Coordinates of C-alpha atoms in Angstrom, one line a residue:
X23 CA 113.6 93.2 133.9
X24 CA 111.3 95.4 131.7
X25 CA 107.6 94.3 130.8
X26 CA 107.8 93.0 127.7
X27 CA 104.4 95.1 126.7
X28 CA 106.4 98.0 127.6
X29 CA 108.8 97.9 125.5
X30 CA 108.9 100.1 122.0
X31 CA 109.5 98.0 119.0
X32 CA 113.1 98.8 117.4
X33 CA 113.7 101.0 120.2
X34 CA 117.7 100.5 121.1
X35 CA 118.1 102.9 123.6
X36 CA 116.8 101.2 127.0
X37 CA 114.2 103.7 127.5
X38 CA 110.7 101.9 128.8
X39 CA 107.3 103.0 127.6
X40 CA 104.3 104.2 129.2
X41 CA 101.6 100.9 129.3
X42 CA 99.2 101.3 126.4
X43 CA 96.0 102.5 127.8
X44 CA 94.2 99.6 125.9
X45 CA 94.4 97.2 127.9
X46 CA 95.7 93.7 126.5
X47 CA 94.3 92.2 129.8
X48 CA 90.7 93.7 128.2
X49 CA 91.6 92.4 125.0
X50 CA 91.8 88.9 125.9
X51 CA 89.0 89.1 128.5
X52 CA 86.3 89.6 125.6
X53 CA 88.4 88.2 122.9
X54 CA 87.0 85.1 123.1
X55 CA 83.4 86.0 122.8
X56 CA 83.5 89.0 120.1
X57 CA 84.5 88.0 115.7
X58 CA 87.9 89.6 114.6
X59 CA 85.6 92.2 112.9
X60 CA 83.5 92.9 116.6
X61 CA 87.0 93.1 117.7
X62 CA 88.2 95.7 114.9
X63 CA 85.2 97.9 115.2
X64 CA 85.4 98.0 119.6
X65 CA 88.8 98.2 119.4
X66 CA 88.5 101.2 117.1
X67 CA 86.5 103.5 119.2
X68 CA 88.1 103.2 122.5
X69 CA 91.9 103.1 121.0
X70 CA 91.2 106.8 119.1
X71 CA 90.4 108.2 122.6
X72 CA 93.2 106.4 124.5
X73 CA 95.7 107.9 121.7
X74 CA 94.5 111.3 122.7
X75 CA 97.0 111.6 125.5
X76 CA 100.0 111.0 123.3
X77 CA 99.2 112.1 119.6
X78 CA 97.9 116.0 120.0
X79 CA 96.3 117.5 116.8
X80 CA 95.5 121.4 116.3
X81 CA 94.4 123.3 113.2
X82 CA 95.4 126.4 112.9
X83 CA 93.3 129.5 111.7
X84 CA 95.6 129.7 108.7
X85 CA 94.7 126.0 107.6
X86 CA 98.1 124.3 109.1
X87 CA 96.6 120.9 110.9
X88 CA 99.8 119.8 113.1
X89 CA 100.0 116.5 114.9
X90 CA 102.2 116.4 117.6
X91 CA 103.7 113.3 118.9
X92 CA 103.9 113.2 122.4
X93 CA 105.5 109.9 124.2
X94 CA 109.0 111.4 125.2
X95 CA 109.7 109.0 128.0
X96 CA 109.7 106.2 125.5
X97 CA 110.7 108.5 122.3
X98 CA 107.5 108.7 120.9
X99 CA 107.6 105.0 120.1
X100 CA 103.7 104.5 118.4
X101 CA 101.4 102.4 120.1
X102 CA 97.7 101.0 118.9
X103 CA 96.0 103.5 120.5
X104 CA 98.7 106.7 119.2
X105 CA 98.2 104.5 115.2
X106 CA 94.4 105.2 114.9
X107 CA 94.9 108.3 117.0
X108 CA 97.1 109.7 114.0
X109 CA 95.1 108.2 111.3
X110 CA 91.7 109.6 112.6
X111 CA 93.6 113.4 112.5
X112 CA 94.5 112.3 108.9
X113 CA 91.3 111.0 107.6
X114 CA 89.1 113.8 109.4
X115 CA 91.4 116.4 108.1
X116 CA 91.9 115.3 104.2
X117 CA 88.1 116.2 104.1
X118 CA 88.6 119.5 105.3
X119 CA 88.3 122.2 103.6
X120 CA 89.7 124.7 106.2
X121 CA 92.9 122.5 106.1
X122 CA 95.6 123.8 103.4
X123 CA 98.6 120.7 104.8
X124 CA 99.5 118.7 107.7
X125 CA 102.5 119.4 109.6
X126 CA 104.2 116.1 111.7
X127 CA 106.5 117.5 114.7
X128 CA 107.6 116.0 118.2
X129 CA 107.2 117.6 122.0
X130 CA 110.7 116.6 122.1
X131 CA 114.3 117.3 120.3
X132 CA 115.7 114.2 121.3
X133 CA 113.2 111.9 119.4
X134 CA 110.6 112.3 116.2
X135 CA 109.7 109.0 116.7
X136 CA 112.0 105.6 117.6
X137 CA 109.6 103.3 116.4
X138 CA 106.4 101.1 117.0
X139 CA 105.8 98.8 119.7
X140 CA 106.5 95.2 120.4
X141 CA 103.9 94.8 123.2
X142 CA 101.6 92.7 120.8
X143 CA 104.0 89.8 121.4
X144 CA 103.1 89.4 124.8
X145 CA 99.9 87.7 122.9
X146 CA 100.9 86.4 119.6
X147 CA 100.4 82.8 120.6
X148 CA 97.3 83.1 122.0
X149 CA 95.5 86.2 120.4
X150 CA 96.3 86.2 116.6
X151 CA 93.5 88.5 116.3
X152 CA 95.8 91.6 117.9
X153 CA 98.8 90.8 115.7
X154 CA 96.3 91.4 112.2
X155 CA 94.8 94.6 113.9
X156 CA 98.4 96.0 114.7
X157 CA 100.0 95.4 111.3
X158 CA 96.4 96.4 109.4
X159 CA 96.4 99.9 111.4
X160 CA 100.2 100.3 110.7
X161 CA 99.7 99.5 107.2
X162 CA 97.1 101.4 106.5
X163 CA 98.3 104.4 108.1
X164 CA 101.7 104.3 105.6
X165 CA 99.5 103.5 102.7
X166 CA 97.1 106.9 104.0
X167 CA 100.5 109.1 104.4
X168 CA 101.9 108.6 100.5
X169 CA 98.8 109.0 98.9
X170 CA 97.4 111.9 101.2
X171 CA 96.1 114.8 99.1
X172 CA 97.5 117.4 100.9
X173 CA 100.9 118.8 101.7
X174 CA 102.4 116.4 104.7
X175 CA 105.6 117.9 106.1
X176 CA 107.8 115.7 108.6
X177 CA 110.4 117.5 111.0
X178 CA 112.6 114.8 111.8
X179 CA 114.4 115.8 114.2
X180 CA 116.0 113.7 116.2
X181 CA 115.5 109.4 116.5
X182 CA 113.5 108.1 113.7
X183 CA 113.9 104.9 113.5
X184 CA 111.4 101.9 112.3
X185 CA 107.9 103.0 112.1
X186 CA 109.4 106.9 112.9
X187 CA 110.7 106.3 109.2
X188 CA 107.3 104.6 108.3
X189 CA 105.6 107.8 110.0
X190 CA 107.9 110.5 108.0
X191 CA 109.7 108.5 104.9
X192 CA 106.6 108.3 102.8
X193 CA 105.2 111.8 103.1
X194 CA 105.9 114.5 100.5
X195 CA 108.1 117.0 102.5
X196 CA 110.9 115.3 104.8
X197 CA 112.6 117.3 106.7
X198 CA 116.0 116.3 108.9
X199 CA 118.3 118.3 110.9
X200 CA 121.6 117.3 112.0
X201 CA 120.5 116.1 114.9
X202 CA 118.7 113.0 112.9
X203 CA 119.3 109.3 113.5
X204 CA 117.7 106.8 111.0
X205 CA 118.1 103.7 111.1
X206 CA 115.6 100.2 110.3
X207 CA 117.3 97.6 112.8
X208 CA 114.4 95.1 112.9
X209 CA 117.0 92.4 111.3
X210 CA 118.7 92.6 115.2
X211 CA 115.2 91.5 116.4
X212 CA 114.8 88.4 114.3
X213 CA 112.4 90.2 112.3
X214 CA 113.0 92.1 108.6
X215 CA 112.8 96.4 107.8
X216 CA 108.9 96.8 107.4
X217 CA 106.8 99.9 107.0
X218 CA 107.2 100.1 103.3
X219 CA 110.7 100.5 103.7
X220 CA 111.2 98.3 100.9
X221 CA 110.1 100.6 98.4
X222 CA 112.2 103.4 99.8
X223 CA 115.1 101.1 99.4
X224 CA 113.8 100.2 95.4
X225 CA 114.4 103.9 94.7
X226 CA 118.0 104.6 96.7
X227 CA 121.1 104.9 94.6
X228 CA 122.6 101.9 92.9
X229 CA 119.1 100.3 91.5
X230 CA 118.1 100.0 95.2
X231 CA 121.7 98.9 96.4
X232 CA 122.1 101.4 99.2
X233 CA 119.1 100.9 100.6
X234 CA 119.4 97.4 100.5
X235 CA 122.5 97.5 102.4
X236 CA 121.0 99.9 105.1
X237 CA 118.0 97.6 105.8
X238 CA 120.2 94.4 105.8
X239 CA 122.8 95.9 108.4
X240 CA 120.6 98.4 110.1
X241 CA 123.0 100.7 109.8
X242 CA 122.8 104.5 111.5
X243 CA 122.1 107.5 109.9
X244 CA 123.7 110.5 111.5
X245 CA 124.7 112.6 108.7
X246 CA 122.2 114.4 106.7
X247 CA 123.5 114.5 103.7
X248 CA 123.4 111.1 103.8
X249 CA 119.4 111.4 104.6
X250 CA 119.1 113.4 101.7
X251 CA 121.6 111.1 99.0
X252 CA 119.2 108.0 99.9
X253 CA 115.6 109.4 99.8
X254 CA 114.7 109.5 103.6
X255 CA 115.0 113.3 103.6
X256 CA 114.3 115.9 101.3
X257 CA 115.3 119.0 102.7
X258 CA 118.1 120.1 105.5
X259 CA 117.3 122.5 108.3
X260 CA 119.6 123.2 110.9
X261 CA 117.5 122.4 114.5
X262 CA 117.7 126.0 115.8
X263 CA 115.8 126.9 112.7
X264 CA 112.8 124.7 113.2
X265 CA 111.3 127.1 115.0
X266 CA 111.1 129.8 112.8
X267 CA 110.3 127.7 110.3
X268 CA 107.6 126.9 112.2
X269 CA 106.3 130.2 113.5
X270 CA 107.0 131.3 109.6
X271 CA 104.4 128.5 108.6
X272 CA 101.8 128.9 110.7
X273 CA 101.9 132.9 110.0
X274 CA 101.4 132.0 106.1
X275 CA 98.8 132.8 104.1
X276 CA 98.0 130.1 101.6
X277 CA 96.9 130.6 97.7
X278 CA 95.8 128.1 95.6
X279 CA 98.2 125.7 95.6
X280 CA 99.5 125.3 98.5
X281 CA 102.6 122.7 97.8
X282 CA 104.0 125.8 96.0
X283 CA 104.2 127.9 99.0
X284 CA 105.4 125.7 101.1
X285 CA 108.4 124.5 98.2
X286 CA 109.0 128.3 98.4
X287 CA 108.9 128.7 102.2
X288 CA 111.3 125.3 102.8
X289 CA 113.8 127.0 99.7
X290 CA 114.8 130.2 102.4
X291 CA 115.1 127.6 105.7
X292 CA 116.8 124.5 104.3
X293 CA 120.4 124.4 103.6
X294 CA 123.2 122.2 102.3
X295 CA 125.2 120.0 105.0
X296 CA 128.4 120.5 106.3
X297 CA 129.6 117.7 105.1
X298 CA 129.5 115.5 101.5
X299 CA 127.4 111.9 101.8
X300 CA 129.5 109.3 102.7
X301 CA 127.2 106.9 101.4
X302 CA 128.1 108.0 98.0
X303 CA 131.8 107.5 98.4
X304 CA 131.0 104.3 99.1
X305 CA 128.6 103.8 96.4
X306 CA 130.7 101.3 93.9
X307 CA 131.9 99.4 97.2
X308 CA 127.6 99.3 97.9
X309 CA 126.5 98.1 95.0
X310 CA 128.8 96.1 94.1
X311 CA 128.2 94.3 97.2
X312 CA 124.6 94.1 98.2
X313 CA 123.6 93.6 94.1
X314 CA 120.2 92.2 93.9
X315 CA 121.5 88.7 92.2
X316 CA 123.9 87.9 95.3
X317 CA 123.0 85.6 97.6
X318 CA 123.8 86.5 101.1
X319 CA 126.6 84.2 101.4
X320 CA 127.9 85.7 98.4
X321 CA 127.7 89.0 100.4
X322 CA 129.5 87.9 103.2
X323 CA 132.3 86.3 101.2
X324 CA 132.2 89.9 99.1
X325 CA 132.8 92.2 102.3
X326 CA 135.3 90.0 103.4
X327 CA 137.6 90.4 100.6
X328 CA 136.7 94.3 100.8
X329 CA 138.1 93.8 104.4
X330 CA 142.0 93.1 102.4
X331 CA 141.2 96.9 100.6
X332 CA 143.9 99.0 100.8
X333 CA 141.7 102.0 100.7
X334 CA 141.1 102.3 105.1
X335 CA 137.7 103.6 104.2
X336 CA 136.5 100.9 102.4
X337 CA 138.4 98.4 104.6
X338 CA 136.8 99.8 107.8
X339 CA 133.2 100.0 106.0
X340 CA 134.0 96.2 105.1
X341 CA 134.8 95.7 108.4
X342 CA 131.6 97.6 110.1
X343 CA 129.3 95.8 107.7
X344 CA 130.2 92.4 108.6
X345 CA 129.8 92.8 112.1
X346 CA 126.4 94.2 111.4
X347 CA 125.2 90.9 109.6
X348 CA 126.5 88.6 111.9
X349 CA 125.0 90.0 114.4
X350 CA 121.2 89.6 112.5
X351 CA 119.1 86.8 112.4
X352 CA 120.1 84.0 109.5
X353 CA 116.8 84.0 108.4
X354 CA 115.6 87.6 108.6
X355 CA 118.9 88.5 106.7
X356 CA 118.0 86.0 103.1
X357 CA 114.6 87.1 104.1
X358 CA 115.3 90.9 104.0
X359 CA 117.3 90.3 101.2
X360 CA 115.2 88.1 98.9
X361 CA 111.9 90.8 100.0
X362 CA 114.3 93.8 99.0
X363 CA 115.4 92.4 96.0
X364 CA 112.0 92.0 94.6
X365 CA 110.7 94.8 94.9
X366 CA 113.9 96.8 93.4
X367 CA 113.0 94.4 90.3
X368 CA 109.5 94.9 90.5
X369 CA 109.9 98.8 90.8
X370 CA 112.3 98.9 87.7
X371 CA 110.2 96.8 85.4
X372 CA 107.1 98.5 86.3
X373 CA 105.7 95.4 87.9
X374 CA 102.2 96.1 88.8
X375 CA 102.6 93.3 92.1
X376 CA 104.9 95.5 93.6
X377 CA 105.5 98.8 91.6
X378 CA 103.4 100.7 94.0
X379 CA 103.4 101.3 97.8
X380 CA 100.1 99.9 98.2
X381 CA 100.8 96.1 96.6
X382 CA 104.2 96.5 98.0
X383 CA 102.3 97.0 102.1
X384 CA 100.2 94.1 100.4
X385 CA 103.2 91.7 100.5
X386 CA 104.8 93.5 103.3
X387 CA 101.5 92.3 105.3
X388 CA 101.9 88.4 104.5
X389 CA 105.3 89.0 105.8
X390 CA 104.7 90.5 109.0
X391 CA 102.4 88.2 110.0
X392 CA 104.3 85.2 109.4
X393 CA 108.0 86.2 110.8
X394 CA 106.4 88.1 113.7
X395 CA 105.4 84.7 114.7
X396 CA 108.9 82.8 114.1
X397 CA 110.8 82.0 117.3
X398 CA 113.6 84.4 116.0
X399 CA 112.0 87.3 116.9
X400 CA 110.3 86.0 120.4
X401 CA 114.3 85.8 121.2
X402 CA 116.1 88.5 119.4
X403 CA 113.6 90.8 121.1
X404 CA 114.8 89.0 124.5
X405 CA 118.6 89.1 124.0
X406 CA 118.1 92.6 122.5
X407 CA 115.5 94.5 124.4
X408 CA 114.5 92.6 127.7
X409 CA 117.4 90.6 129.3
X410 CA 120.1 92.6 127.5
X411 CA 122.4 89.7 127.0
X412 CA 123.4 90.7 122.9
X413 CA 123.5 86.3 122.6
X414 CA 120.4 85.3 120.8
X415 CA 120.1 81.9 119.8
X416 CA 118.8 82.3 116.4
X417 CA 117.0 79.6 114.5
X418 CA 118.8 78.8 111.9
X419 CA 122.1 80.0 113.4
X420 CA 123.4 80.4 110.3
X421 CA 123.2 82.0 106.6
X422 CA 124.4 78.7 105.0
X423 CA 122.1 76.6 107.0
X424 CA 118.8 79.3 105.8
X425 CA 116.3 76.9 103.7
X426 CA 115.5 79.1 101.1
X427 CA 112.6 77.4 100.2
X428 CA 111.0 78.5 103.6
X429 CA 111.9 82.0 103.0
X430 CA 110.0 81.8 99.9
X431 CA 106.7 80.5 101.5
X432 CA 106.6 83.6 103.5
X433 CA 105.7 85.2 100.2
X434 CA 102.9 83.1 99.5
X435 CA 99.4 84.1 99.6
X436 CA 97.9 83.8 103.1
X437 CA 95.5 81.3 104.2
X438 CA 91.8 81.1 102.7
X439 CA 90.6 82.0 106.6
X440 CA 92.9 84.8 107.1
X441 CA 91.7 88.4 104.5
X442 CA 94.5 90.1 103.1
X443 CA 95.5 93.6 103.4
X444 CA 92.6 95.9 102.2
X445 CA 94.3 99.4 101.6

């Protein structure tokens, strides 16, 4: 059986991680002794070194800063350590003159990044002070990447699921290849799509309909055009390009505004797909499902009767979708749902509580906290990740047994003792 603190959140693939060099032996040694912000500020220094060995960072004479992931044997899945690693490049290098953008690439084709990491369960119970530092870093880091001041490029190429989207889906350039697999399939786990995913979704076609669907279902990603028609990508290059596109960019001389060099440089590389979105065939059949006002009952009972279609491609999507949501946790799915919903509203009525990433990471941090400690995901991430079984026993079992009422306190404001995001 794998370690359960080796084992990349989101990550679907069965590939084990290295064992963050933090310690949570350490942790909990001192733990008891040190404040949460003693904690923070200890935790900080020796988790920037540790990150060293897996997130690489070099500027180049010609101003391109490039952070290189570098985790293969668990997919680049993003520890503690690799979080303030990345964020430390970030901050030091938004202050630097010598630094015209930041570009975001992998040591490996077969993964940009597959995710975070779950390890922070091991302790959950017993160490709430690591869960708040986890999702506060995370957090931060996402809120850091859409309002950087400088050009941030993303070559996703390959997995980029979870946090990989959280990493690359909020930056300005987003580039995907057709080797590119998204996909947000915390809802498997017993917990809900994080990482400001949300507010991706708010903005995907159908008033936030496609995107909806895609965090509900976790559904995969592998055509590019389909990367593009949602949002998660912004321009196509074919993989045996990136390296010229690379080599191209870090030969460039910069003027004065340097976004419009790089738009120019990414117009000769990037390309249309081979093929048309499929997403946006299925567009009417998306929204009219997943609309905000449905419950998630009302979903289910919706697909099925798309299920009788005598169109095979919407009969088969029907199909495919249905099996996706029963296989997600009862209450992560009205959860997910409700969350989603929200925030589409907010975004379209300008609602200053969620209109913006920043309130929406807010919210998304009340969240975290609370379902990450729900008994759903302790056993979605056993059935899923560590004993394999696929049979979690989720809590509700199911949709029509959800209190809704409960799913709304997760919203709530957190407890007077416990700070709220500061981003």
């Amino acid at each position: 059986m794998l370690k359960l603190a080796n084992i990349p959140r989101f990550l679907f693939t069965g590939s084990s991680a290295n064992t963050s060099l933090f310690s949570l032996r350490h942790v909990a040694a001192f733990h008891s002794s040190i404040s949460h912000r003693s904690f923070a500020t200890m935790a900080s220094s020796t988790i920037v070194d540790a990150g060293s060995e897996f997130v690489k960072g070099t500027v180049h004479p010609n101003g391109v800063a490039v952070i290189t992931l570098d985790r293969p044997k668990a997919l680049n899945a993003m520890n503690l350590d690799m979080d303030m690693k990345y964020k430390s490049f970030l901050d030091q290098w938004e202050a630097d003159p010598r630094v015209k953008c930041v570009l975001i690439d992998s040591s490996s084709s077969r993964a940009f990044c597959a995710g975070g990491d779950v390890k922070h369960i091991v302790v959950h119970n017993t160490l709430p002070d690591v869960i708040k530092v986890v999702f506060t870093t995370e957090y931060s880091l996402i809120c850091k990447i859409a309002e950087y001041k400088k050009p941030y490029i993303s070559l996703m190429d390959g997995i980029t699921m979870g946090f990989g989207i959280g990493l690359s889906g909020h930056g300005r350039y987003r580039i995907v290849t057709e080797r590119t697999l998204l996909a947000m399939p915390e809802n498997a786990i017993g917990l809900f799509p994080d990482v400001g995913f949300s507010y991706i979704a708010a903005n995907s076609p159908g008033e936030g309909s496609v995107g909806a669907y895609l965090g509900m279902t976790g559904k995969r990603i592998s055509n590019p055009a389909d990367a593009l028609y949602v949002g998660l990508g912004t321009h196509y290059v074919p993989s045996g390009n990136l390296g010229s596109l690379k080599d191209t960019l870090l030969a460039s001389t910069f003027s004065a505004d340097p976004n419009e060099d790089i738009a120019m440089l990414l117009s000769k590389f990037s390309t249309q797909p081979e093929f048309d979105p499929q997403l946006k065939l299925l567009l009417p059949h998306i929204a009219s499902t997943f609309e905000a006002n449905k419950s998630v009952g009302e979903i289910v009972e919706k697909l099925k009767r798309h299920e009788e279609n005598s169109d095979i491609i919407v009969a088969e999507w029907a199909k495919e979708t249905s099996q996706a949501l029963a296989k997600a946790a009862p209450f992560s799915l009205c959860l997910t749902h409700k969350y989603f919903a929200k925030v589409a509203l907010g975004c379209r009525s300008n609602d200053s509580d969620v209109s913006k990433l920043s309130e929406v990471m807010k919210l998304e941090y009340r969240i975290a906290l609370r379902s990450s400690r729900r008994n759903d995901f302790t056993e979605g991430v056993r059935a899923v990740l560590v004993d394999k079984d696929q049979n979690p026993k989720w809590d509700p079992p199911t949709v029509d047994q959800v209190d809704i009422e409960k799913v709304e306190t997760i919203f709530e404001p957190l407890e007077p003792s416990i700070k709220e995001l500061q981003v």
